[in-house]
mmCIF file of C-alpha atoms in Angstrom:
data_model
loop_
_atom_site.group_PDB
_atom_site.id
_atom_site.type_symbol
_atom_site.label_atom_id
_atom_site.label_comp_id
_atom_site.label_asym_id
_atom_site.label_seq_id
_atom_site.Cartn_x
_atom_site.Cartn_y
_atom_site.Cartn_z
ATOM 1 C CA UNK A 1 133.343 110.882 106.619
ATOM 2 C CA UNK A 2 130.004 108.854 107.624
ATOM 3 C CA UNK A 3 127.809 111.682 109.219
ATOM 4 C CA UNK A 4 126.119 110.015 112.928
ATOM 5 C CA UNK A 5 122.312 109.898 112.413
ATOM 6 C CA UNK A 6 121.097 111.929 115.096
ATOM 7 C CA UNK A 7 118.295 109.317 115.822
ATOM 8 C CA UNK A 8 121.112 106.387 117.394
ATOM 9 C CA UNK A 9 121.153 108.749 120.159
ATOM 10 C CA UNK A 10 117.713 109.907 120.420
ATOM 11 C CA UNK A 11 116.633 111.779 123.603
ATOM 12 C CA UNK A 12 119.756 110.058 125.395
ATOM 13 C CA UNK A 13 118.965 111.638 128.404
ATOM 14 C CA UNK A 14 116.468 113.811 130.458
ATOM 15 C CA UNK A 15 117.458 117.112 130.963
ATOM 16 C CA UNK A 16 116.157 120.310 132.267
ATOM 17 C CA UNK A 17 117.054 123.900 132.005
ATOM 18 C CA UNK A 18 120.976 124.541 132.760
ATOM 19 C CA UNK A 19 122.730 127.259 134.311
ATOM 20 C CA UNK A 20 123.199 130.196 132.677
ATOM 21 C CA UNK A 21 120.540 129.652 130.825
ATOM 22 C CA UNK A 22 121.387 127.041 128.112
ATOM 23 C CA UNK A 23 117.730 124.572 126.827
ATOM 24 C CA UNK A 24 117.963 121.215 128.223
ATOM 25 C CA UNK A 25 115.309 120.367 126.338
ATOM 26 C CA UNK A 26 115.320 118.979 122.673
ATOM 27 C CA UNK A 27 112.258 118.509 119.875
ATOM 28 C CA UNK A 28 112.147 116.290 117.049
ATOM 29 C CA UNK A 29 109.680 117.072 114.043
ATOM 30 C CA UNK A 30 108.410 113.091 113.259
ATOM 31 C CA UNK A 31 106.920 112.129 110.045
ATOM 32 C CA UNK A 32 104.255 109.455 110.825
ATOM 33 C CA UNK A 33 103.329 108.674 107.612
ATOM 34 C CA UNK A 34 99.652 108.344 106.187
ATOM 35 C CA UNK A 35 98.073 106.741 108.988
ATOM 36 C CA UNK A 36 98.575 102.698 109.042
ATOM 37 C CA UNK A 37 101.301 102.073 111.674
ATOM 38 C CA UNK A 38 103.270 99.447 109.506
ATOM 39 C CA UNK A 39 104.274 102.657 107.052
ATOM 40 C CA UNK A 40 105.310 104.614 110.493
ATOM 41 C CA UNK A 41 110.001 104.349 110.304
ATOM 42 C CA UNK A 42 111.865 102.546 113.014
ATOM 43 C CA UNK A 43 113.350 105.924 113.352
ATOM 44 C CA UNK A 44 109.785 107.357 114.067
ATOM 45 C CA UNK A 45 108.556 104.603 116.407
ATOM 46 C CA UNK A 46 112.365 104.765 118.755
ATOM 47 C CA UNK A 47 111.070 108.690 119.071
ATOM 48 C CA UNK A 48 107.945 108.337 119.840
ATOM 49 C CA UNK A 49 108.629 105.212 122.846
ATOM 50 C CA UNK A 50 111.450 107.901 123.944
ATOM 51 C CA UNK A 51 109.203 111.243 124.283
ATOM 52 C CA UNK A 52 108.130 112.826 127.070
ATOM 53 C CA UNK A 53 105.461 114.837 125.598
ATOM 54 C CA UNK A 54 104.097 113.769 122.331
ATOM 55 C CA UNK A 55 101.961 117.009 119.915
ATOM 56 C CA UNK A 56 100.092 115.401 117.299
ATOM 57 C CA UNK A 57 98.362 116.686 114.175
ATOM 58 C CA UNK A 58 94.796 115.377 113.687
ATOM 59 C CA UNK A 59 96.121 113.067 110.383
ATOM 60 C CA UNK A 60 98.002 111.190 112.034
ATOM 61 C CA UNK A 61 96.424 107.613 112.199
ATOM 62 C CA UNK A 62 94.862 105.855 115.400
ATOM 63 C CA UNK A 63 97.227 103.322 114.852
ATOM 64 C CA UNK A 64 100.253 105.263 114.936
ATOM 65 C CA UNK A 65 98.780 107.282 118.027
ATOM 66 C CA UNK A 66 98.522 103.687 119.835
ATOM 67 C CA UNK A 67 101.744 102.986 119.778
ATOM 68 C CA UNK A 68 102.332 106.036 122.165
ATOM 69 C CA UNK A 69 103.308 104.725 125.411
ATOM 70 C CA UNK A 70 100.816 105.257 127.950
ATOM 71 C CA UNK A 71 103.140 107.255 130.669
ATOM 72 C CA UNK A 72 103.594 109.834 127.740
ATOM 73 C CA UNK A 73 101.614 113.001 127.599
ATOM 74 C CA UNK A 74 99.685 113.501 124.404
ATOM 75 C CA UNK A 75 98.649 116.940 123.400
ATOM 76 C CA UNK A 76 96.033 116.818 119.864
ATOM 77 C CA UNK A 77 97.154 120.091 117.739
ATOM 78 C CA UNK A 78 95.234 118.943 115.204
ATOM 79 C CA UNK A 79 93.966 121.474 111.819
ATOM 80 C CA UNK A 80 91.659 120.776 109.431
ATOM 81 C CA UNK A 81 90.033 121.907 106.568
ATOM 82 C CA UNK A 82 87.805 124.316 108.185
ATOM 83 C CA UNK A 83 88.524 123.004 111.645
ATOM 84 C CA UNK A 84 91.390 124.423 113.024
ATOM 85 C CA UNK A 85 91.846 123.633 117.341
ATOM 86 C CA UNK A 86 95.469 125.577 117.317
ATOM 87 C CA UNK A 87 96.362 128.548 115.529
ATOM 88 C CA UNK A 88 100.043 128.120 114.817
ATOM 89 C CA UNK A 89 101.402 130.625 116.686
ATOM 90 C CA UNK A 90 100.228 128.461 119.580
ATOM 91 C CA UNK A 91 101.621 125.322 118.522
ATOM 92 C CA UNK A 92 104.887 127.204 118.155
ATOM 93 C CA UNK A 93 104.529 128.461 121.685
ATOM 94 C CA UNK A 94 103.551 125.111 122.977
ATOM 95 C CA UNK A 95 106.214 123.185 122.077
ATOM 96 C CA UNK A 96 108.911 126.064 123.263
ATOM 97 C CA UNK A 97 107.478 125.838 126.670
ATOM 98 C CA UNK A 98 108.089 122.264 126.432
ATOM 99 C CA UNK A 99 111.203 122.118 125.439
ATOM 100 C CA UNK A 100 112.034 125.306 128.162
ATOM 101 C CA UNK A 101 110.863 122.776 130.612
ATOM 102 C CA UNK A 102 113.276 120.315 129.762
ATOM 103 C CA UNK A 103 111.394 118.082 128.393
ATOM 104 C CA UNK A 104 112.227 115.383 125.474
ATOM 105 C CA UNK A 105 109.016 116.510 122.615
ATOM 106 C CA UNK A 106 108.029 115.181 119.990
ATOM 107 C CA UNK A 107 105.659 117.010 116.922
ATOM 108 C CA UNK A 108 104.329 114.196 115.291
ATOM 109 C CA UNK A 109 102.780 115.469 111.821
ATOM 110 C CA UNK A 110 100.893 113.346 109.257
ATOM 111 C CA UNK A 111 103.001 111.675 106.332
ATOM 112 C CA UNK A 112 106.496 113.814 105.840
ATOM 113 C CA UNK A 113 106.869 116.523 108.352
ATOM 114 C CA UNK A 114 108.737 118.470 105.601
ATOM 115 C CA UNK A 115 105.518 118.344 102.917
ATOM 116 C CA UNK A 116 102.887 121.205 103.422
ATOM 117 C CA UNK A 117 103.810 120.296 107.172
ATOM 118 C CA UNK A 118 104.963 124.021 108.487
ATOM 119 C CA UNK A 119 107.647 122.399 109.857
ATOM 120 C CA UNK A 120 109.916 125.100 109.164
ATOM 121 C CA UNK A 121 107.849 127.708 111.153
ATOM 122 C CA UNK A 122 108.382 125.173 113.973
ATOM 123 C CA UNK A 123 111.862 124.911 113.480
ATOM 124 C CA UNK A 124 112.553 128.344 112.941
ATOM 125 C CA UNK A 125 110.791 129.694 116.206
ATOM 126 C CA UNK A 126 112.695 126.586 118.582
ATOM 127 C CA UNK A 127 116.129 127.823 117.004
ATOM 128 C CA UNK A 128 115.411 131.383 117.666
ATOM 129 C CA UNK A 129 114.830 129.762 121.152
ATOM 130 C CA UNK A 130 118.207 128.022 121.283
ATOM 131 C CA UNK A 131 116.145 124.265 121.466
ATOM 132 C CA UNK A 132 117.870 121.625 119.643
ATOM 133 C CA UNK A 133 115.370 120.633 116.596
ATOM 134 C CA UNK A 134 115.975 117.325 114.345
ATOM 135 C CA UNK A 135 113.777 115.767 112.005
ATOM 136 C CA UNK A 136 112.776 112.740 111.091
ATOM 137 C CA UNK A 137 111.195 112.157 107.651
ATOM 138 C CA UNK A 138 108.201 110.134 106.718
ATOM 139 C CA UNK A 139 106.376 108.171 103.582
ATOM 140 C CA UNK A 140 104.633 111.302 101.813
ATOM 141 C CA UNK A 141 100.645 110.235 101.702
ATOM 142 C CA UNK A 142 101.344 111.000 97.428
ATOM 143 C CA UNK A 143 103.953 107.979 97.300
ATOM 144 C CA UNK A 144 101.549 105.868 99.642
ATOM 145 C CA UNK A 145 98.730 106.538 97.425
ATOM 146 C CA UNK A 146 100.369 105.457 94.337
ATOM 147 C CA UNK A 147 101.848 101.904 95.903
ATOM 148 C CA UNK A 148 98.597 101.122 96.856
ATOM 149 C CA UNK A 149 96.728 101.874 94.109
ATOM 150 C CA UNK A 150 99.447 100.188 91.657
ATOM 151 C CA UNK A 151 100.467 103.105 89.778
ATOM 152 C CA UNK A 152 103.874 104.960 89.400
ATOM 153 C CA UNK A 153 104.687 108.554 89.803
ATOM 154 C CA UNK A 154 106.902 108.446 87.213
ATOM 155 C CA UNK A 155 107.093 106.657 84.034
ATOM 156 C CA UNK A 156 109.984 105.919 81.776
ATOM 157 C CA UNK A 157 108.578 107.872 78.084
ATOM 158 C CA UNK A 158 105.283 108.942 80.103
ATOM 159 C CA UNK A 159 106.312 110.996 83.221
ATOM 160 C CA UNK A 160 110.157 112.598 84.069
ATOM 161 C CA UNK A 161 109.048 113.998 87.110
ATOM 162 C CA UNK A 162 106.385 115.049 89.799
ATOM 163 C CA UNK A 163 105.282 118.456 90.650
ATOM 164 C CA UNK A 164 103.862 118.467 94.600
ATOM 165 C CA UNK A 165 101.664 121.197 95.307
ATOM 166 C CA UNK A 166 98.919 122.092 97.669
ATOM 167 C CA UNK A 167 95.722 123.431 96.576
ATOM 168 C CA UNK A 168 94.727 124.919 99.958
ATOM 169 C CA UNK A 169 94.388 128.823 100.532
ATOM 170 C CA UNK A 170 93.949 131.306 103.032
ATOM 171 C CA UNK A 171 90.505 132.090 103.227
ATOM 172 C CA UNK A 172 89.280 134.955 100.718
ATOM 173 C CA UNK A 173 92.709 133.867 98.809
ATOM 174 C CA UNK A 174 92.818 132.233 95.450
ATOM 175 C CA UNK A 175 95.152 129.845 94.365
ATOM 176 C CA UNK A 176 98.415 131.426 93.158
ATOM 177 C CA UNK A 177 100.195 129.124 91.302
ATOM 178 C CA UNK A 178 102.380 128.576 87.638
ATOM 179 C CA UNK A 179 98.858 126.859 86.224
ATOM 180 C CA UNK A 180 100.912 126.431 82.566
ATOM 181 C CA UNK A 181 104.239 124.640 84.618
ATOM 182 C CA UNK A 182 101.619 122.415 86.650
ATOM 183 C CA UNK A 183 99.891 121.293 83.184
ATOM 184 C CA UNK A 184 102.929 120.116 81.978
ATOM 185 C CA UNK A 185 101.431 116.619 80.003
ATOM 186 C CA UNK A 186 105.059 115.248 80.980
ATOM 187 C CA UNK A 187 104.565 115.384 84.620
ATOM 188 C CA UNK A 188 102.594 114.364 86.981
ATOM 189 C CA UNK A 189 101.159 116.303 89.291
ATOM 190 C CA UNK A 190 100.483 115.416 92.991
ATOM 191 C CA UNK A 191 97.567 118.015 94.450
ATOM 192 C CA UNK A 192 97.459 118.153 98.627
ATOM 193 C CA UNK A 193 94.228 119.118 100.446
ATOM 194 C CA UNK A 194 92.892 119.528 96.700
ATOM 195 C CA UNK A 195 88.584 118.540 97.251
ATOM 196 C CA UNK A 196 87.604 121.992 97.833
ATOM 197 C CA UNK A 197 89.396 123.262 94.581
ATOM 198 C CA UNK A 198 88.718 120.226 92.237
ATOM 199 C CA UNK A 199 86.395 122.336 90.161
ATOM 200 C CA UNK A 200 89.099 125.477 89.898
ATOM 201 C CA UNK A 201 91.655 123.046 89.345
ATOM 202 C CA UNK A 202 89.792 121.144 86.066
ATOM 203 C CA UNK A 203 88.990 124.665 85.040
ATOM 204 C CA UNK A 204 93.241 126.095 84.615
ATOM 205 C CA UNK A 205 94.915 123.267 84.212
ATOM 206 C CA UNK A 206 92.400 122.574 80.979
ATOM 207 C CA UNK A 207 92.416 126.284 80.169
ATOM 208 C CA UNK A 208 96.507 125.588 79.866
ATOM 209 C CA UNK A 209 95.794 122.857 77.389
ATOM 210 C CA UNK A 210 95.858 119.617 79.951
ATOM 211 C CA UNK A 211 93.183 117.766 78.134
ATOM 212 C CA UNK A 212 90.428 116.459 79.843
ATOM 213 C CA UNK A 213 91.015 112.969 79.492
ATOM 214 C CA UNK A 214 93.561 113.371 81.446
ATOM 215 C CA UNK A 215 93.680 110.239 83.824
ATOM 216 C CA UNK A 216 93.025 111.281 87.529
ATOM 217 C CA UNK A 217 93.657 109.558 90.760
ATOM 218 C CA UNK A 218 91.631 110.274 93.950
ATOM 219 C CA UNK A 219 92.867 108.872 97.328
ATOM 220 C CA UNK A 220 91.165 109.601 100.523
ATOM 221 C CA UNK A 221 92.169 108.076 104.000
ATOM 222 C CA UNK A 222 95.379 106.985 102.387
ATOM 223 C CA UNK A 223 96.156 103.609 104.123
ATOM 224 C CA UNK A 224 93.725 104.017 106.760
ATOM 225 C CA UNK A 225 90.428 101.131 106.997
ATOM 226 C CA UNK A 226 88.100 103.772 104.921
ATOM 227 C CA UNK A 227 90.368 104.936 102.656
ATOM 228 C CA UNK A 228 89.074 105.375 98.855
ATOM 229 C CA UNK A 229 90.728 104.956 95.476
ATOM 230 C CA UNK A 230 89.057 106.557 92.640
ATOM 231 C CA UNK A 231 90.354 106.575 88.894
ATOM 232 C CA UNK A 232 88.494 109.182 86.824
ATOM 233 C CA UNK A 233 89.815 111.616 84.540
ATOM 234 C CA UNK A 234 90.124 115.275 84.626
ATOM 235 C CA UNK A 235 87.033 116.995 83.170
ATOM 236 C CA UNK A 236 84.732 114.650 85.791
ATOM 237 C CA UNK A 237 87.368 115.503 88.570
ATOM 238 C CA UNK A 238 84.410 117.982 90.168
ATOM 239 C CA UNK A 239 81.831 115.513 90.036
ATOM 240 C CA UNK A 240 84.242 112.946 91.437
ATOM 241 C CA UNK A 241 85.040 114.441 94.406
ATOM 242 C CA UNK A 242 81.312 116.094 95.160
ATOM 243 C CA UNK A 243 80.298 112.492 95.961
ATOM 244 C CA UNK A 244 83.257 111.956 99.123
ATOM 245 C CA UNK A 245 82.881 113.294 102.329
ATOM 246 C CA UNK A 246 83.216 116.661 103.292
ATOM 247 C CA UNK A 247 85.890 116.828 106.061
ATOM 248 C CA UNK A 248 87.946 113.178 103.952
ATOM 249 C CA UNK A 249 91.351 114.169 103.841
ATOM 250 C CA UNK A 250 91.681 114.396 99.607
ATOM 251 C CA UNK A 251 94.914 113.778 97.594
ATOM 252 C CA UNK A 252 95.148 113.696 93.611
ATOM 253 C CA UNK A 253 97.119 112.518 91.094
ATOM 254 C CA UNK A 254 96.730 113.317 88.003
ATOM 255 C CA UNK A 255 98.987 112.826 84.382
ATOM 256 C CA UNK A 256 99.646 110.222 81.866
ATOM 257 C CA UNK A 257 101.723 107.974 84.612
ATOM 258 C CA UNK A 258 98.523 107.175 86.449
ATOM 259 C CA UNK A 259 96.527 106.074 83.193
ATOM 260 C CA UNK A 260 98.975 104.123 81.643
ATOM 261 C CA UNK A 261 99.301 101.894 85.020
ATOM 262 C CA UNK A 262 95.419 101.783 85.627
ATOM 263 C CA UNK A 263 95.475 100.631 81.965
ATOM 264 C CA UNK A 264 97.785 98.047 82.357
ATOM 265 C CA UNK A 265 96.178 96.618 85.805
ATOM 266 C CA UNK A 266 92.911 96.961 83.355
ATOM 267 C CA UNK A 267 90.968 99.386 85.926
ATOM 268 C CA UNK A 268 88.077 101.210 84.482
ATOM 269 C CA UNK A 269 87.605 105.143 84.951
ATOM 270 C CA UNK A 270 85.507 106.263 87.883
ATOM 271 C CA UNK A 271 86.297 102.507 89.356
ATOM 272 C CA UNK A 272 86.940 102.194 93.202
ATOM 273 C CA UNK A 273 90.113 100.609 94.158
ATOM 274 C CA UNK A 274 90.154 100.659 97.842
ATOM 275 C CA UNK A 275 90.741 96.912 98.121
ATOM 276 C CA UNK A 276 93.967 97.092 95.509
ATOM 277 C CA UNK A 277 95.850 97.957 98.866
ATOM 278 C CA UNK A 278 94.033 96.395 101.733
ATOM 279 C CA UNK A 279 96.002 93.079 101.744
ATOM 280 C CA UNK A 280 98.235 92.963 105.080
ATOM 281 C CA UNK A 281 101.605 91.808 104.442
ATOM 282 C CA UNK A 282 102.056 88.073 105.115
#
């Protein structure tokens, strides 16, 4: 049996609160990608045109945001590093109320609502609620990262899969993670929100035996008009990073699988490939 997607139907109505106290509202968690509206799904872009109320993270690109329809209300819950405008107990709240209202929300996160996202805290609270929740997925900043900087995630003899982690802590917290699974030389490893812990990160995943050649991509802005590709390698991965800007959303990949590609498209270490991906499609 083909399952409906839920999308076809998206916000097919407006609704309000119903007798006997059933939610009229509903609230899809939206993926919006890394920031350049062409890498935003159809799926996304029907919700978004649909919503009454639209919360959006603070990584979510201007471009995306513009196609927002003006008669929809926009609400910024945007966090990051350091910054943080809604706790997210409040962002829970807020999007109960709307959806207690009626109203047709959307929570529009940067790249795949499901990675490092807290969607699930979101969906959790609005089912406790009784609010309908879907969501739609979105292009991962890591797979946007690699297409534009020609290399693969995986690579046939090189790379059999990819470990996604986040390097970003609770303040006073360190990093608790399987450092000896994570230097695995036949992986390669995708590090969210990693600047801050660059120079921790060189330090266990050598101290596991990842050796320090170890090719290293560094994507900031993924997609986005300032958006930075760096090759280096793992032992300069602290000095790499010290040079980009504090608050630049940071994403690394590092293993074998990155090397061999840079190698093949003959791209030196520590070289900038920002323009690899700038060309606009036809």
């Amino acid at each position: 049996m083909t399952r409906k997607d839920p999308s076809h139907a998206a916000f097919p109505r407006r609704t309000s609160i119903k007798a006997g106290g059933s939610i009229g509202g509903e609230v899809w968690l939206v993926g919006a990608g890394p920031g350049d509206p062409d890498l935003i799904t159809r799926q996304a872009e029907r919700l978004i045109r649909a919503a009454d109320v639209v919360f959006y993270d603070a990584l979510v690109g201007p471009g995306v945001l513009a196609l927002i329809p003006d008669a929809v209300e926009r609400v910024c819950v945007g966090k990051r590093a350091g910054v943080h405008s809604k706790p997210q107990g409040g962002i829970n709240d807020l999007l109960l109320a709307a959806a207690l209202a009626g109203r047709r929300v959307v929570r529009l996160k940067g790249g795949d609502a499901s990675m490092f996202g807290r969607s699930a805290e979101e969906l959790a609270h609005l089912q406790a609620h009784g609010v309908r929740v879907h969501v739609a997925p979105g292009v991962t900043t890591a797979s946007a990262a690699a297409a534009r900087a020609g290399v693969s995630l995986t690579l046939r003899g090189v790379a059999r899969r990819v470990q996604f982690v986040t390097a970003h802590a609770r303040a006073g917290e360190a990093l608790d993670m399987d450092w000896a699974a994570l230097a695995d030389p036949s992986a390669t490893l995708a590090v969210y929100m990693g600047r801050a812990a660059a120079p921790e990160l060189k330090r266990r995943l050598m101290a596991e035996g990842m050796a320090g050649d170890t090719p290293v991509l560094v994507a900031v802005n993924v997609s986005l008009a300032d958006e930075k590709l760096l090759f280096t390698r793992l032992d300069l991965l602290p000095l790499t990073v010290g040079a980009l800007a504090e608050d630049a959303p940071t994403l690394m990949l590092i293993g074998q699988a990155v090397g061999r590609q840079a190698a093949v498209a003959e791209t030196p270490v520590g070289a900038d490939v920002a323009a690899a991906g700038s060309a606009r499609p036809w």
